Short mmCIF file of C-alpha atoms in Angstrom, two decimals:
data_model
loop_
_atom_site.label_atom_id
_atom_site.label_comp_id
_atom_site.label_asym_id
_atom_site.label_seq_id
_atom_site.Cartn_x
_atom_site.Cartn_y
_atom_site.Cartn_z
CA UNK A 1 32.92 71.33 -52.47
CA UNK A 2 32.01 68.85 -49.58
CA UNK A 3 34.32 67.69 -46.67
CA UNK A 4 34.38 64.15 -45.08
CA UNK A 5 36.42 62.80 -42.68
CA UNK A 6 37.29 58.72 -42.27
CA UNK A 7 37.37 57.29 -38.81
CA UNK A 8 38.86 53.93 -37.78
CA UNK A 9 41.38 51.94 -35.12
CA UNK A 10 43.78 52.47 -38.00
CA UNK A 11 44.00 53.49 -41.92
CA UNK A 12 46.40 53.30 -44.57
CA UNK A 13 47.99 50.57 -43.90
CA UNK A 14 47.51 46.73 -46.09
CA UNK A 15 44.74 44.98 -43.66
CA UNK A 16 41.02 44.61 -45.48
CA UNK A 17 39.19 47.79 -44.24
CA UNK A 18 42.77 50.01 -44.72
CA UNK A 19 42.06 49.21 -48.17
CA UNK A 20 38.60 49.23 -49.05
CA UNK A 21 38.57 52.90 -46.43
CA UNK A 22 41.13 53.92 -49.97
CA UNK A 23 39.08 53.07 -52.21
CA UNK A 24 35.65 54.98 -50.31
CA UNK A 25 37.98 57.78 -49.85
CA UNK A 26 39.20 57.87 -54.02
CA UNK A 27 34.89 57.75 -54.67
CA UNK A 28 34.50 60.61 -51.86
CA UNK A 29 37.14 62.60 -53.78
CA UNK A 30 36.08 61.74 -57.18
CA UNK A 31 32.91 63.41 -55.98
CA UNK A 32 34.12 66.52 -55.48
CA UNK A 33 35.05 66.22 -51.37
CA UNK A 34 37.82 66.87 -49.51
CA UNK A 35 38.97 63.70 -47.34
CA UNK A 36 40.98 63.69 -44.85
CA UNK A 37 41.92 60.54 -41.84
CA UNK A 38 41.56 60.28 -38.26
CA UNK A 39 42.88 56.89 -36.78
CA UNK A 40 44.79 55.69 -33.97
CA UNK A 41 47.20 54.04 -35.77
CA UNK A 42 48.85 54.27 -39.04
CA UNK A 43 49.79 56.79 -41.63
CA UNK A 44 47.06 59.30 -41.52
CA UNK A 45 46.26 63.02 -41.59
CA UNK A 46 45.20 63.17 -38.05
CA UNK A 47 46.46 60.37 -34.99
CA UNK A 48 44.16 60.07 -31.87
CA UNK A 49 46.10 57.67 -29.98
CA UNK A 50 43.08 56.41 -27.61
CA UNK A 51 40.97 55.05 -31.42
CA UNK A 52 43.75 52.35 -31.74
CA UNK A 53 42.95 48.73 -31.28
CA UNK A 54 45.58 48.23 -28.12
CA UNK A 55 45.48 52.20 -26.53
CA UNK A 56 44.98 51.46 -23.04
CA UNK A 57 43.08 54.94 -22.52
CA UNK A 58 39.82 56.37 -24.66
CA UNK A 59 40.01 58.96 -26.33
CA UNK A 60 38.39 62.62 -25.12
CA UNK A 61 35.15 63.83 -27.16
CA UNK A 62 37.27 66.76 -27.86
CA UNK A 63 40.37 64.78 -28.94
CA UNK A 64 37.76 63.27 -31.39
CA UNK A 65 35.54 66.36 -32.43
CA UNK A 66 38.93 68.48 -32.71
CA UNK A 67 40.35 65.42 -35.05
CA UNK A 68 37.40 65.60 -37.09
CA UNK A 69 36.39 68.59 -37.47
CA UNK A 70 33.59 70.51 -39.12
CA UNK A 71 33.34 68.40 -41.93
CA UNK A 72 30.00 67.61 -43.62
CA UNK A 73 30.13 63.98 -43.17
CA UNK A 74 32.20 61.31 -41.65
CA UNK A 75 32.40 57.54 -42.44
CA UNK A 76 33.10 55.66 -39.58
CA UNK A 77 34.94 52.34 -40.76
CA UNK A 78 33.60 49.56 -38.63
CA UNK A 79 35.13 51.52 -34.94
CA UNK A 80 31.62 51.26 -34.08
CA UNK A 81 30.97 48.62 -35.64
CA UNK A 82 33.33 45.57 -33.96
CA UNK A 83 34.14 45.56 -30.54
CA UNK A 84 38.33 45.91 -30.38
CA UNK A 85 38.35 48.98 -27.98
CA UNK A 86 34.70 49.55 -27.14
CA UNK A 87 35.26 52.73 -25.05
CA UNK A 88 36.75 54.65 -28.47
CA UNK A 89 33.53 53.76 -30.04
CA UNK A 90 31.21 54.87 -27.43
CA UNK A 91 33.06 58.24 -27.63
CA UNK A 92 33.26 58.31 -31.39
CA UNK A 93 29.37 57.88 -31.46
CA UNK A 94 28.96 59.99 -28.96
CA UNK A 95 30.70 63.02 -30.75
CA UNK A 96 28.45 62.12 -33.84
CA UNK A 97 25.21 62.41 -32.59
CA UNK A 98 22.35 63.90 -34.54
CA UNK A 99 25.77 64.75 -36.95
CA UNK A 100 25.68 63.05 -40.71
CA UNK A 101 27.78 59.37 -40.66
CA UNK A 102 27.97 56.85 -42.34
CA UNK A 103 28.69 53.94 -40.44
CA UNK A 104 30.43 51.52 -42.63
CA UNK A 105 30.02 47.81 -41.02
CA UNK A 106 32.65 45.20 -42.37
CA UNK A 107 31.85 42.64 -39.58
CA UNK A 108 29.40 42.92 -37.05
CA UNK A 109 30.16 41.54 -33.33
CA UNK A 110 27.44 38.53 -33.89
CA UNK A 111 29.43 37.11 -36.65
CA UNK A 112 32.01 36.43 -34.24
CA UNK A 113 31.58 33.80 -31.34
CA UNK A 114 33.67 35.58 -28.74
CA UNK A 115 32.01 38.79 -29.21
CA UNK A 116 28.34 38.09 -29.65
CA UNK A 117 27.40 38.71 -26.58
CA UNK A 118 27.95 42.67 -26.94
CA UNK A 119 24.81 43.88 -27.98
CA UNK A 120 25.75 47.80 -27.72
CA UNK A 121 27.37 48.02 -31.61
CA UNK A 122 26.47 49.15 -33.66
CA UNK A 123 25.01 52.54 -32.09
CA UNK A 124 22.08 54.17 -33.90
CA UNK A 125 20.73 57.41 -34.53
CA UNK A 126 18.82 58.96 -37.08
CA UNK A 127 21.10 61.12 -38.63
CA UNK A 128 23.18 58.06 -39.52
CA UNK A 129 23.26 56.03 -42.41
CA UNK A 130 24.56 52.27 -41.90
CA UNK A 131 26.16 50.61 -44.88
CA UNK A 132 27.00 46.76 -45.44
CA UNK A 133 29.49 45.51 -47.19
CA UNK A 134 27.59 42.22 -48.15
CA UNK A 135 23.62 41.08 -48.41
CA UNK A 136 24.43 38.75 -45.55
CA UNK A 137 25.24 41.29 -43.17
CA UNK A 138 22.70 43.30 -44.61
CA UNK A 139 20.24 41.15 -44.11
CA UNK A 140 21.49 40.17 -40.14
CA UNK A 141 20.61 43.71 -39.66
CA UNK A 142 17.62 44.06 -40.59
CA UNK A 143 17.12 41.61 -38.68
CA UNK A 144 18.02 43.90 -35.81
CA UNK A 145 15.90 46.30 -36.55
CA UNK A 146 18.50 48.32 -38.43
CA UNK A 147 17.80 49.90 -42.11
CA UNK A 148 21.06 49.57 -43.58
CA UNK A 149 21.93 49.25 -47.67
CA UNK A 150 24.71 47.39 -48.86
CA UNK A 151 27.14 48.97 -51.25
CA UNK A 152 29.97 46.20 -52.13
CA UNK A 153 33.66 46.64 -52.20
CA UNK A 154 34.91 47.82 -55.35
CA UNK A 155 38.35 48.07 -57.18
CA UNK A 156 40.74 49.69 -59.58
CA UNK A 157 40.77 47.37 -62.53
CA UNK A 158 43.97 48.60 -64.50
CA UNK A 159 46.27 45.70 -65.14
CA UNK A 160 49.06 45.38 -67.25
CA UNK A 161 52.91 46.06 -67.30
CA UNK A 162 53.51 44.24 -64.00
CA UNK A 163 56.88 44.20 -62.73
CA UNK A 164 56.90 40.35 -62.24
CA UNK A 165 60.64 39.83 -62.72
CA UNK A 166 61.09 42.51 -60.04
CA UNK A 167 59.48 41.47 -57.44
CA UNK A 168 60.68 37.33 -57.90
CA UNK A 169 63.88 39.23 -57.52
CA UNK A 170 63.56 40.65 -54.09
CA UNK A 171 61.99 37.70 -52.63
CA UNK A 172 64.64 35.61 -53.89
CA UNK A 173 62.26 33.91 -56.54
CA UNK A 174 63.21 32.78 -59.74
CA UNK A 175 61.03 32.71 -62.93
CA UNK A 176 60.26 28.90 -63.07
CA UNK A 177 59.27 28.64 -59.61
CA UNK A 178 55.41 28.23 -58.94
CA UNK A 179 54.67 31.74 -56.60
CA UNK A 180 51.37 31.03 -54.40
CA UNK A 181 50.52 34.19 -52.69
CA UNK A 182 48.39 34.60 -49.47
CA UNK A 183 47.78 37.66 -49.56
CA UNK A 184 46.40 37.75 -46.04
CA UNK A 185 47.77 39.21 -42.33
CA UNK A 186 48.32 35.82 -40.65
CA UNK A 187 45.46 35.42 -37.68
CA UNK A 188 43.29 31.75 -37.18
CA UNK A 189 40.57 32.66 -39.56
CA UNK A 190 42.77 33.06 -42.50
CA UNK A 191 43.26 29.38 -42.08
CA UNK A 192 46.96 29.43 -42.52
CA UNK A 193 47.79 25.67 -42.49
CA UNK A 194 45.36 24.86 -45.31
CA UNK A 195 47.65 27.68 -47.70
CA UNK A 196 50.84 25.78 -46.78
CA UNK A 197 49.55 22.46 -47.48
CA UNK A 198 48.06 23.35 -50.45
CA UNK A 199 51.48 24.96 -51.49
CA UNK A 200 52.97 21.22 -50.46
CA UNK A 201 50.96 19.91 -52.20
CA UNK A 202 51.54 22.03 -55.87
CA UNK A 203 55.36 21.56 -55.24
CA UNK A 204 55.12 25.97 -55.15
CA UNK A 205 56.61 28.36 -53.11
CA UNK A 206 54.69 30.07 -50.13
CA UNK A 207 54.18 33.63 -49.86
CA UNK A 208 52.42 35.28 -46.93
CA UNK A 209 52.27 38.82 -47.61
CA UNK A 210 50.78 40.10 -44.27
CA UNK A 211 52.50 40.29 -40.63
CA UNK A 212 51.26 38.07 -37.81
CA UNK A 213 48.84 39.96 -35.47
CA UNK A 214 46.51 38.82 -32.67
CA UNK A 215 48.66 36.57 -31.13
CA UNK A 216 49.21 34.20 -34.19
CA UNK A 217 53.18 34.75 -34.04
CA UNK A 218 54.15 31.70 -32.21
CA UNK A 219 51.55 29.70 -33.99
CA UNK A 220 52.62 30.76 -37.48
CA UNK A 221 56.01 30.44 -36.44
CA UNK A 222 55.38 26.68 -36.02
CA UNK A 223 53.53 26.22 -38.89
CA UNK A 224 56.01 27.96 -41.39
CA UNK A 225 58.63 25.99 -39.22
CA UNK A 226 57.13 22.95 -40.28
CA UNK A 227 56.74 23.27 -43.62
CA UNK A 228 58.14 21.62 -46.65
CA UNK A 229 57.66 24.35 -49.32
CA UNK A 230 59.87 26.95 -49.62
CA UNK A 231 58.22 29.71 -47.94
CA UNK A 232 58.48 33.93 -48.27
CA UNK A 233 56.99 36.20 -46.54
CA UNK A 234 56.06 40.14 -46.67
CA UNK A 235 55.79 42.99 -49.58
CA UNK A 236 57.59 46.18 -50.24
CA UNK A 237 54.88 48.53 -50.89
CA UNK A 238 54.65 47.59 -54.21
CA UNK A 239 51.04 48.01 -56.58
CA UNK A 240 48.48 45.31 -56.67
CA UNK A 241 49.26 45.21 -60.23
CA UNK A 242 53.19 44.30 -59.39
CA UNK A 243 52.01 41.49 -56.78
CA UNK A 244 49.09 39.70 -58.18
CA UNK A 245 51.48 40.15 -62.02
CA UNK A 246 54.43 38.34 -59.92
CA UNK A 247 52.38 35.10 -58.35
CA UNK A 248 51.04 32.05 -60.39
CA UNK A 249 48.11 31.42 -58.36
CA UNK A 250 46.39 33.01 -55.18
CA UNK A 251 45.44 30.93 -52.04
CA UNK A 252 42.31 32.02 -49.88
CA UNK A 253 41.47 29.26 -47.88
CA UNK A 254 39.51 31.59 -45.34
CA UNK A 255 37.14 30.25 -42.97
CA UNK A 256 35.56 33.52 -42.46
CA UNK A 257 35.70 37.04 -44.15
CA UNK A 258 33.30 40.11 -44.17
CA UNK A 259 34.17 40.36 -48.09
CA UNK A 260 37.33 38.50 -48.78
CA UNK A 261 39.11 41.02 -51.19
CA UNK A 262 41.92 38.84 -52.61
CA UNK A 263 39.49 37.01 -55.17
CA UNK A 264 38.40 39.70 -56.57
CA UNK A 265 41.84 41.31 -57.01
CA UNK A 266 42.75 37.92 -58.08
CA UNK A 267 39.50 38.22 -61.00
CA UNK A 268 40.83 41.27 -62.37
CA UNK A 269 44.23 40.09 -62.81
CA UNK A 270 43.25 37.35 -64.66
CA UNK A 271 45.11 34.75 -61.82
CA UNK A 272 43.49 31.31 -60.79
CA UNK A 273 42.27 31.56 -57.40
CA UNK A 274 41.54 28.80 -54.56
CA UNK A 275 38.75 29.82 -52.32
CA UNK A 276 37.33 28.49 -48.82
CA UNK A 277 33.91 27.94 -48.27
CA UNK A 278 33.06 31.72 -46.06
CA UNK A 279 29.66 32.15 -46.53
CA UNK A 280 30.20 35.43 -48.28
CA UNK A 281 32.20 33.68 -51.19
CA UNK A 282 29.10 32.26 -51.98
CA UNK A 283 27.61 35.66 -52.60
CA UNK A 284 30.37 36.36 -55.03
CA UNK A 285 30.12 33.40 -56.84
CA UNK A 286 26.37 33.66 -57.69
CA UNK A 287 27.49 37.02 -59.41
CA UNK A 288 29.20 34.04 -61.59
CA UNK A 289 32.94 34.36 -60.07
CA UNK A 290 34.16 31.06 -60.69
CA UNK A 291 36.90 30.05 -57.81
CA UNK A 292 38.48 26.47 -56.97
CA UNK A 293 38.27 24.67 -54.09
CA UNK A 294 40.93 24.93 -51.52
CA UNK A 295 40.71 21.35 -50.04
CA UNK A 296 41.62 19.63 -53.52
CA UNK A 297 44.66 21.20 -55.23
CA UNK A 298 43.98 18.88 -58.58
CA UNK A 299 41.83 21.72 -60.12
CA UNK A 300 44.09 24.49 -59.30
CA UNK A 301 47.16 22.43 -60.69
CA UNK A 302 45.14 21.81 -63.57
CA UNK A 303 44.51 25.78 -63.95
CA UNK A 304 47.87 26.45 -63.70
CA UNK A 305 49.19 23.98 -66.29
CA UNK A 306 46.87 24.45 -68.44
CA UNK A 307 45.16 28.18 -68.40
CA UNK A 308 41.41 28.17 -68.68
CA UNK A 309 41.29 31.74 -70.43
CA UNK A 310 37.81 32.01 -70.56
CA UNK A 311 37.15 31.34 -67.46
CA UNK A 312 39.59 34.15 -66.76
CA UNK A 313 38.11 36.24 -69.02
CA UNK A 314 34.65 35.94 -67.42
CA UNK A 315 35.73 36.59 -64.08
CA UNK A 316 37.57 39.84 -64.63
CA UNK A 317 34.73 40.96 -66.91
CA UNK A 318 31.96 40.35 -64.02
CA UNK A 319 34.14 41.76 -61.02
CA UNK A 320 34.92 45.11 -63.56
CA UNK A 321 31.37 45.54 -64.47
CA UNK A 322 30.00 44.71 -60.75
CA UNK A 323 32.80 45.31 -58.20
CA UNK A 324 35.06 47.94 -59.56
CA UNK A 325 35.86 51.59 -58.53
CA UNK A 326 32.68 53.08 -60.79
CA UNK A 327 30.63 51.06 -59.69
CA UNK A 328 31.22 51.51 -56.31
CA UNK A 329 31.31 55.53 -56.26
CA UNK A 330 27.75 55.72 -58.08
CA UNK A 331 26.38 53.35 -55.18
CA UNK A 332 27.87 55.77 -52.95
CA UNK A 333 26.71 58.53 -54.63
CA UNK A 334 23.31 57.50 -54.42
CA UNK A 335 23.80 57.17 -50.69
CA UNK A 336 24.99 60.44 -50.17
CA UNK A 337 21.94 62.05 -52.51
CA UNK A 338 19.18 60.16 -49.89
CA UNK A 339 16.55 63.18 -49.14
CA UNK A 340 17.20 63.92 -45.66
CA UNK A 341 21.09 63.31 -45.10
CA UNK A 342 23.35 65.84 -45.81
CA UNK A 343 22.28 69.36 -45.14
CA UNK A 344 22.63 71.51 -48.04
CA UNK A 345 23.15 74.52 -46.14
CA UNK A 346 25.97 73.28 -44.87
CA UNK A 347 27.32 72.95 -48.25
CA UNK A 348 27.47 69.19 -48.24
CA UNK A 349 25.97 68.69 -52.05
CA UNK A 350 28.59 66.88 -54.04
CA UNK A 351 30.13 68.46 -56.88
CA UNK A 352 28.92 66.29 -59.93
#
């Protein structure tokens, strides 16, 4: 049996790499490894304090060779990949030299205007393997020079017996009420004001799930302030199942994602879904994922009122065949299994 080891500013928690690092780490154990997570913050098997986004110190090399060990490979979630404590990443890739990584890139510091002038991240080296998590970022990369492979998110796709009456309960929701969930952390490029007015707009309910972070808590604090819809915030650690089973319709007017994770979640569950124009979206949606726009709410009231199954029906069919859980572990699979990787004498062959 293999070992690997999951590095990142933080893990386990709700935020988009938290929760596609999961679903890497289910695939990892599904084939045959033992995972365990280094991070600086959040509920993991081993804290470095100095890998968080706001430590005001590095870490050591030996803080982050003891954390990770002598594992046979580690998957470095996107610390070296964005630049929100560049110091941890230069140690992180230091430590990892000429060692078997994956560096898993969710959004690269040229996507970014305030960040593209750092030219240092991603690191290379040619034990390292460097994975996108869409063809656009992909394709930057090479670009750069780099040889990476895109493997795209995927998901669990069980649905059924949500607890919708539950959870309308603790937020205070009745029944009849038209839910919209954001199911977003609240920062600038979520486009937070477009949600709410769309919500206005439906005569629904608002419902961020996410906290503020980045600075946005004054600002959201004056836009919620402002608003005529009802508004509720936050969930209670409840499945995706429970919270996509207890909304009516999901609101993602992003202006930017790496992957954007709620549409898909929203495919499976067979909920109507309004969508921003993020370039990656349009990825998606040449896989066929049909979304609606999120500067007109007349086709999403439509969808509500008036269900357009197959539609539904099509879009959780392509996002289980293309972007769920399976297909995402034999991608990975296929990664680890490259001639020249892993080491076999260090007992890094998956067990199949």
């Amino acid at each position: 049996m293999g070992t690997a080891a999951f590095v990142s500013f933080r893990l386990g928690v709700n935020d988009g790499v938290s929760v596609v690092a999961r679903n890497w780490q289910r695939a990892f154990e599904q084939l045959g490894y033992a995972v365990h997570t280094v991070a600086g913050d959040g509920p993991v098997d081993r804290t470095v304090p100095g890998l968080a986004i706001d430590a005001t110190d590095p870490p050591t090399a030996v803080d982050v060779a003891d954390a990770i060990g002598d594992v046979d490979v580690v998957v470095v979630e996107n610390l070296c990949t964005i630049p929100l404590n560049l110091p941890a990443a230069r140690v992180v890739a230091g430590v990892l030299a000429g060692r078997p990584a994956v560096m898993h890139h969710h959004d690269p510091p040229w996507q970014r205007e305030k960040w593209a002038h750092v030219t240092e991240l991603p690191p290379r080296d040619p034990a390292w393997r460097h994975v996108t998590i869409n063809e656009l970022t992909r394709r930057e990369m090479a670009d750069r020079g780099y040889d990476a492979r895109c493997i795209y998110n995927g998901f669990p796709v069980a649905t059924g017996g949500a607890d919708r009456t539950g959870v309308r309960s603790r937020l205070g929701v009745d029944d009849d009420t038209l839910l919209l969930a954001h199911p977003v952390r609240a920062i600038p490029r979520k486009d937070i004001p477009t949600a709410v007015r769309l919500a206005e707009q439906l005569g629904g309910t608002y419902w961020l799930w996410g906290p503020a972070e980045d600075g946005y808590d004054d600002e959201l604090a004056r836009i919620l302030g402002s608003a005529t819809c009802p508004v509720v915030r936050g969930t209670s650690g409840e499945s995706a199942v429970d919270l996509y089973g207890a909304c009516d319709a999901v609101l993602f007017p992003s202006t930017w994602e790496g992957f954007g994770n709620p549409p898909v979640e929203a495919a499976i569950h067979r909920v109507p879904c309004a969508v921003g124009p993020y370039p990656v979206a349009e990825e998606l949606r040449a896989m066929g994922l049909e979304w609606y726009p999120s500067d007109d709410p007349e086709p999403l009231r439509q969808a509500i009122a008036h269900p357009d199954e197959d539609r539904l029906e099509r879009n959780r069919r392509i996002a289980v065949e293309r972007l769920s859980l399976d297909a995402m572990r034999d991608e990975i699979a296929a990664l680890l299994a490259e001639p020249g990787f892993l080491d076999p004498g260090r007992g890094s062959t998956p067990v199949q």
